[in-house]
Short mmCIF file of N, CA and C in Angstrom, two decimals:
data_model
loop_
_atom_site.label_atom_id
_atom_site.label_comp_id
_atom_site.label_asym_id
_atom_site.label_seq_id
_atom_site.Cartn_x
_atom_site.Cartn_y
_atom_site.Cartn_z
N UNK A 206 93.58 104.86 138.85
CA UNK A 206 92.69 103.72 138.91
C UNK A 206 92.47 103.34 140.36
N UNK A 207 91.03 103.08 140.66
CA UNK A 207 90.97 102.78 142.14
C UNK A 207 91.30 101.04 142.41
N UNK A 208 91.81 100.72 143.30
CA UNK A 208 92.24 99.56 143.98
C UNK A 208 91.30 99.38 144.94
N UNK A 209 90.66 97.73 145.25
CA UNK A 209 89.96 97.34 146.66
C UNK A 209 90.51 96.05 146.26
N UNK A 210 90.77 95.50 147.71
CA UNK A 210 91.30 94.47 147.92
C UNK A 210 91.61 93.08 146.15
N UNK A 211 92.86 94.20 145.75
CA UNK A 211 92.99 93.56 144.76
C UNK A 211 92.60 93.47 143.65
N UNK A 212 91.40 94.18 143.78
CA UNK A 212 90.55 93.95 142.20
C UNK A 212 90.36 95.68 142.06
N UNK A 213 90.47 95.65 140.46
CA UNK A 213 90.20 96.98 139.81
C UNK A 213 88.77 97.56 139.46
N UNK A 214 88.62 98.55 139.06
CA UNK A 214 87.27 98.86 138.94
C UNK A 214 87.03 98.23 137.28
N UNK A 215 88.03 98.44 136.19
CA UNK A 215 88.10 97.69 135.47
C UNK A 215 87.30 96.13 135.35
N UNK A 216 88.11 95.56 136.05
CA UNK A 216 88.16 93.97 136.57
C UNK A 216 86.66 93.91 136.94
N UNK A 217 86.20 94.47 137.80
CA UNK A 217 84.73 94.37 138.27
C UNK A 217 83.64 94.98 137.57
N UNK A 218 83.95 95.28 136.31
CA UNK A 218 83.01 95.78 135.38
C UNK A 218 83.04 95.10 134.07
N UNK A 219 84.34 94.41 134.06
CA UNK A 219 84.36 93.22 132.66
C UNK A 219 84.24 92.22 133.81
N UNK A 220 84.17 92.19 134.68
CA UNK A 220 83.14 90.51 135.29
C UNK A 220 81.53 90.60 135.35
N UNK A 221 80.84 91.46 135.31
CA UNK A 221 79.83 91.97 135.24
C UNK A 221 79.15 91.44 133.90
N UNK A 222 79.81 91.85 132.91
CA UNK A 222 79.23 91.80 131.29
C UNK A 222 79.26 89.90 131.24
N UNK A 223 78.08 90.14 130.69
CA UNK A 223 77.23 88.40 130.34
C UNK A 223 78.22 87.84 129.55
N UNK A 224 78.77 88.32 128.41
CA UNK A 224 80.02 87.74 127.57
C UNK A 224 81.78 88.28 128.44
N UNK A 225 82.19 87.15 128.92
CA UNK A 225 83.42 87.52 129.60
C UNK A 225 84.50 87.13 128.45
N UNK A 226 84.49 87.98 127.50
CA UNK A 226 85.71 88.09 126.49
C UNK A 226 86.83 88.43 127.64
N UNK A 227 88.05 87.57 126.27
CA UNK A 227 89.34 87.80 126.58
C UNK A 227 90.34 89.48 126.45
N UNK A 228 89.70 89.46 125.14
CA UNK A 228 89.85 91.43 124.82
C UNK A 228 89.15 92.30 125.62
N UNK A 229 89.90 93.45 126.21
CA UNK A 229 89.28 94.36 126.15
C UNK A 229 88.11 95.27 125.45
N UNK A 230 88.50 94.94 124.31
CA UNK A 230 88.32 95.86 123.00
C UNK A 230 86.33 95.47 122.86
N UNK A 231 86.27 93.96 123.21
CA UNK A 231 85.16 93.82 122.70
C UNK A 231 83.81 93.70 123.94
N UNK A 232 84.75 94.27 125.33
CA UNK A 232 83.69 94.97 126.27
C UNK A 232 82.60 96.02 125.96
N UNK A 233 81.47 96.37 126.31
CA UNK A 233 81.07 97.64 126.53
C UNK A 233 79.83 97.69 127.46
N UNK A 234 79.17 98.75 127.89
CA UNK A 234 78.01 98.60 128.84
C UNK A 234 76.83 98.23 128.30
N UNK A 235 76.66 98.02 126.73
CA UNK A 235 75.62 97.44 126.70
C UNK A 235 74.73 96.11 126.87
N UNK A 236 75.74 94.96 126.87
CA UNK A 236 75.91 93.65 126.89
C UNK A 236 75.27 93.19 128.30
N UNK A 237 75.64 94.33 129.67
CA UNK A 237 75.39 93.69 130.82
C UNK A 237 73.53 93.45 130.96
N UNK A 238 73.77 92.46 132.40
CA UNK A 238 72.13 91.81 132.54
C UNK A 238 71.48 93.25 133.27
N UNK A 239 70.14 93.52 132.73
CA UNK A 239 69.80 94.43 133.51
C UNK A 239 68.66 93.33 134.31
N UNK A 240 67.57 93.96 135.48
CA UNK A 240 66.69 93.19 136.20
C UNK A 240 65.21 92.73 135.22
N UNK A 241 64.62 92.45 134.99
CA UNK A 241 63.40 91.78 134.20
C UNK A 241 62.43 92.97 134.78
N UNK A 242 61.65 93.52 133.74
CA UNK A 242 60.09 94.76 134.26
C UNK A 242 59.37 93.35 134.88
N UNK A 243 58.52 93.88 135.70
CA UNK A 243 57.11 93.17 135.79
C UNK A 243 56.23 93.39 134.89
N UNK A 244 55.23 92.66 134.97
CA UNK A 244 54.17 92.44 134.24
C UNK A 244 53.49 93.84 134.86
N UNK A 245 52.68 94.85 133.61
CA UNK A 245 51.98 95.98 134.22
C UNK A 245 50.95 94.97 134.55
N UNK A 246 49.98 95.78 135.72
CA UNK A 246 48.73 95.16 136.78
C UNK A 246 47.76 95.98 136.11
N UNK A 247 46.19 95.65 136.16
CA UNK A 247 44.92 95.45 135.44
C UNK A 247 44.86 96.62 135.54
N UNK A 248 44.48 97.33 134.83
CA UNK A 248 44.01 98.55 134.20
C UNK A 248 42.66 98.60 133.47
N UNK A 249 41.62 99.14 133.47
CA UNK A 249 40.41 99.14 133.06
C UNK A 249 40.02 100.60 132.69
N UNK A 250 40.69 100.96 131.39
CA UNK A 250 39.89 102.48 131.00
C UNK A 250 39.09 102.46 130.90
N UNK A 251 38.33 103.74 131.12
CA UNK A 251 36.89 103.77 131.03
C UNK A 251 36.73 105.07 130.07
N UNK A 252 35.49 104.95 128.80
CA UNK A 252 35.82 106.09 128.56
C UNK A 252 35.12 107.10 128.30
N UNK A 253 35.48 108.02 127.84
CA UNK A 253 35.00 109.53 128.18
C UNK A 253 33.95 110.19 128.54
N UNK A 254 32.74 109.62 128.12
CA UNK A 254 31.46 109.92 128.48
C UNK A 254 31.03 109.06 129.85
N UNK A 255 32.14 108.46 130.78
CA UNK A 255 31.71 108.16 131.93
C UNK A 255 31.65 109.18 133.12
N UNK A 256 30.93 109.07 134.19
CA UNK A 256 30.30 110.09 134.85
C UNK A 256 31.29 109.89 136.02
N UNK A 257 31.63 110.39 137.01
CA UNK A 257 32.39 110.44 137.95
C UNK A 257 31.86 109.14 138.95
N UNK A 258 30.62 109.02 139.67
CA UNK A 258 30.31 108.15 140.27
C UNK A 258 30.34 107.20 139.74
N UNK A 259 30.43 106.98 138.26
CA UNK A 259 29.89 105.56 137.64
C UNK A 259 31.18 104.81 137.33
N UNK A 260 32.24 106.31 137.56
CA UNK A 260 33.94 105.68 136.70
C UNK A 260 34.43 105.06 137.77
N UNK A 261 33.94 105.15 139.33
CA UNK A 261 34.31 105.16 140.53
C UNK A 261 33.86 103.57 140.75
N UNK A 262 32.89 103.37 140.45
CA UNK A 262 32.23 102.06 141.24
C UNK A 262 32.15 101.27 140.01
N UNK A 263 32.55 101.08 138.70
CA UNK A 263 32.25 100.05 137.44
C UNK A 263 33.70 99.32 137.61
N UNK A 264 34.34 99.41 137.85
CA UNK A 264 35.79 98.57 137.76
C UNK A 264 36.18 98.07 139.47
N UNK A 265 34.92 97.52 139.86
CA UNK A 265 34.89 96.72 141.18
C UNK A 265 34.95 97.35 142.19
N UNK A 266 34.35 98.87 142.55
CA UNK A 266 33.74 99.74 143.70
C UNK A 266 35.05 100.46 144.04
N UNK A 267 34.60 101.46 145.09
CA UNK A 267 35.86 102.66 145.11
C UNK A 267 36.47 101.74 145.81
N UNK A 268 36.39 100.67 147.08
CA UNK A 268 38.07 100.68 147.61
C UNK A 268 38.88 100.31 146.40
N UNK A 269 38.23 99.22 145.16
CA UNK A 269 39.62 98.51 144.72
C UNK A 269 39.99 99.56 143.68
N UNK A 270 39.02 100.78 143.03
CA UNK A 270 39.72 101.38 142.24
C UNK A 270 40.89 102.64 143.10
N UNK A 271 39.70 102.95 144.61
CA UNK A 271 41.06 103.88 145.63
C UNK A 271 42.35 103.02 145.62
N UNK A 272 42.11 101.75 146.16
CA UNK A 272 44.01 101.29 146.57
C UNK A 272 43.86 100.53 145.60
N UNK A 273 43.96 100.03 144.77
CA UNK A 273 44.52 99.04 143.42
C UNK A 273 44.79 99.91 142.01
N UNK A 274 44.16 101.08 141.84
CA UNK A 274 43.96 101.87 141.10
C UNK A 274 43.90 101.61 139.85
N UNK A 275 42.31 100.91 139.53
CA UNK A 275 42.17 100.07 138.67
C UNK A 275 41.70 100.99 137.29
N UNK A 276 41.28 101.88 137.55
CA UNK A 276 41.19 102.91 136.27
C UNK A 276 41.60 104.30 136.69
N UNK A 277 41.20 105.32 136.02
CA UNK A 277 42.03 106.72 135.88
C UNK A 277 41.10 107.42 136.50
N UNK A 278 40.47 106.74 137.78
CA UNK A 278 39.49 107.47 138.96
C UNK A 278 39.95 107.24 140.19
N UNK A 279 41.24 106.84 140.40
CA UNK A 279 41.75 106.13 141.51
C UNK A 279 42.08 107.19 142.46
N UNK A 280 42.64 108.63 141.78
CA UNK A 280 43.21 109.52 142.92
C UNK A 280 41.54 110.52 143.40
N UNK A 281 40.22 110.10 142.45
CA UNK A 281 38.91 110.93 142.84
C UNK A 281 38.79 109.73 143.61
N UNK A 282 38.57 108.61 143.49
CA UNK A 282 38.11 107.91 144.48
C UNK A 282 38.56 107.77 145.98
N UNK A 283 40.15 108.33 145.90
CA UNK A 283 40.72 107.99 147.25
C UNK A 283 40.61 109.61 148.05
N UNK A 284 39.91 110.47 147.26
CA UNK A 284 39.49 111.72 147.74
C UNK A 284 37.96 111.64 148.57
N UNK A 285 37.00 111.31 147.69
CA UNK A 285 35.44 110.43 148.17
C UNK A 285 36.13 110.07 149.28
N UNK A 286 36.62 108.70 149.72
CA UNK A 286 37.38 108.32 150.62
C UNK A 286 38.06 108.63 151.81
N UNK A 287 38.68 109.63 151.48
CA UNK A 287 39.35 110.97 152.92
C UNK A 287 37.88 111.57 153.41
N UNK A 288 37.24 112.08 152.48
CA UNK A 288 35.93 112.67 152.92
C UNK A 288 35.09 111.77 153.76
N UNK A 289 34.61 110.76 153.13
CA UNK A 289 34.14 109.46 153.88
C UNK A 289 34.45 109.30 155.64
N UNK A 290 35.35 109.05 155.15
CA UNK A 290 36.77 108.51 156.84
C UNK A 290 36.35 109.89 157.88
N UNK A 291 36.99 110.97 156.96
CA UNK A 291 36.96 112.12 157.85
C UNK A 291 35.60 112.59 158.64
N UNK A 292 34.29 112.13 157.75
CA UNK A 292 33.23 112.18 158.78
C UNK A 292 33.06 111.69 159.17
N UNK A 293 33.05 110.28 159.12
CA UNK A 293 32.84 109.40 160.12
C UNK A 293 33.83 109.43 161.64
N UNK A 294 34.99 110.11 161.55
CA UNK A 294 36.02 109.97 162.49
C UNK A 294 35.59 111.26 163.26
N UNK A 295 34.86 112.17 162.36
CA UNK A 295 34.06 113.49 163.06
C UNK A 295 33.16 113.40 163.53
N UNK A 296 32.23 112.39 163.40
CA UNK A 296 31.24 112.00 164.10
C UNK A 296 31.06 111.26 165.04
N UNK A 297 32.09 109.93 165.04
CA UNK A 297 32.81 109.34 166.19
C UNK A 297 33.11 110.29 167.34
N UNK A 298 34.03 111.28 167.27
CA UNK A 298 34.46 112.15 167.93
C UNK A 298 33.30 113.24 168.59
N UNK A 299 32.73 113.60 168.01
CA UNK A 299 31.28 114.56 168.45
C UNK A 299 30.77 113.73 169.56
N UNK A 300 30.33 112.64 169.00
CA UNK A 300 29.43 111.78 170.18
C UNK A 300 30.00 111.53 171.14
N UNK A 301 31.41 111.56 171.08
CA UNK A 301 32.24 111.04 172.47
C UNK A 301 32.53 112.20 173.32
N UNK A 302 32.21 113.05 172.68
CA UNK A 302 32.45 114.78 173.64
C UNK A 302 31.20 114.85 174.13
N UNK A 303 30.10 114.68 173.25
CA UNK A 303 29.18 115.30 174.03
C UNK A 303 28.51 114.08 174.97
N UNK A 304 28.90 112.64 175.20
CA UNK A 304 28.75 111.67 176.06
C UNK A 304 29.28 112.56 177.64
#
């Protein structure tokens, strides 16, 4: 049995459990508090006969479905997105070379 300053591993696992019985007997791991889920965040299926551009921009335009990932277009939208960025940061860049 491991020992830390006095207390058993025992001891620190029947202090744990929400009911601190006197018996042993009527410990077990199911009793203890686990942490509370959150509430799942807005989700908006869209369905099947929606078109790629239309699944992208109907549940409040690509940024909030790219970073909020408000329907099941969130990882096409944050692709649109890289593409987006990436030319514009290529075109930024062109003009400043050939300045």
């Amino acid at each position: 049995m491991w020992r830390h300053k006095r207390y058993t591993i025992d001891y620190k696992w029947h202090s744990m459990a929400k009911g601190k019985s006197s018996g042993k007997s009527d410990f077990n791991l199911d009793n203890l508090e686990r942490i509370p889920r959150r509430d799942l965040p807005y989700f908006d299926e869209q369905p099947d006969d929606v078109g790629l551009i239309s699944g992208m921009t109907s549940s409040g335009g690509i940024f909030r479905v790219a970073f909020l990932d408000t329907n099941q277009f969130g990882p096409h939208a944050m692709i649109v997105m890289l593409f987006g960025f990436a030319a514009v940061t290529g075109a930024i860049l062109y003009l400043l070379s050939s300045a």
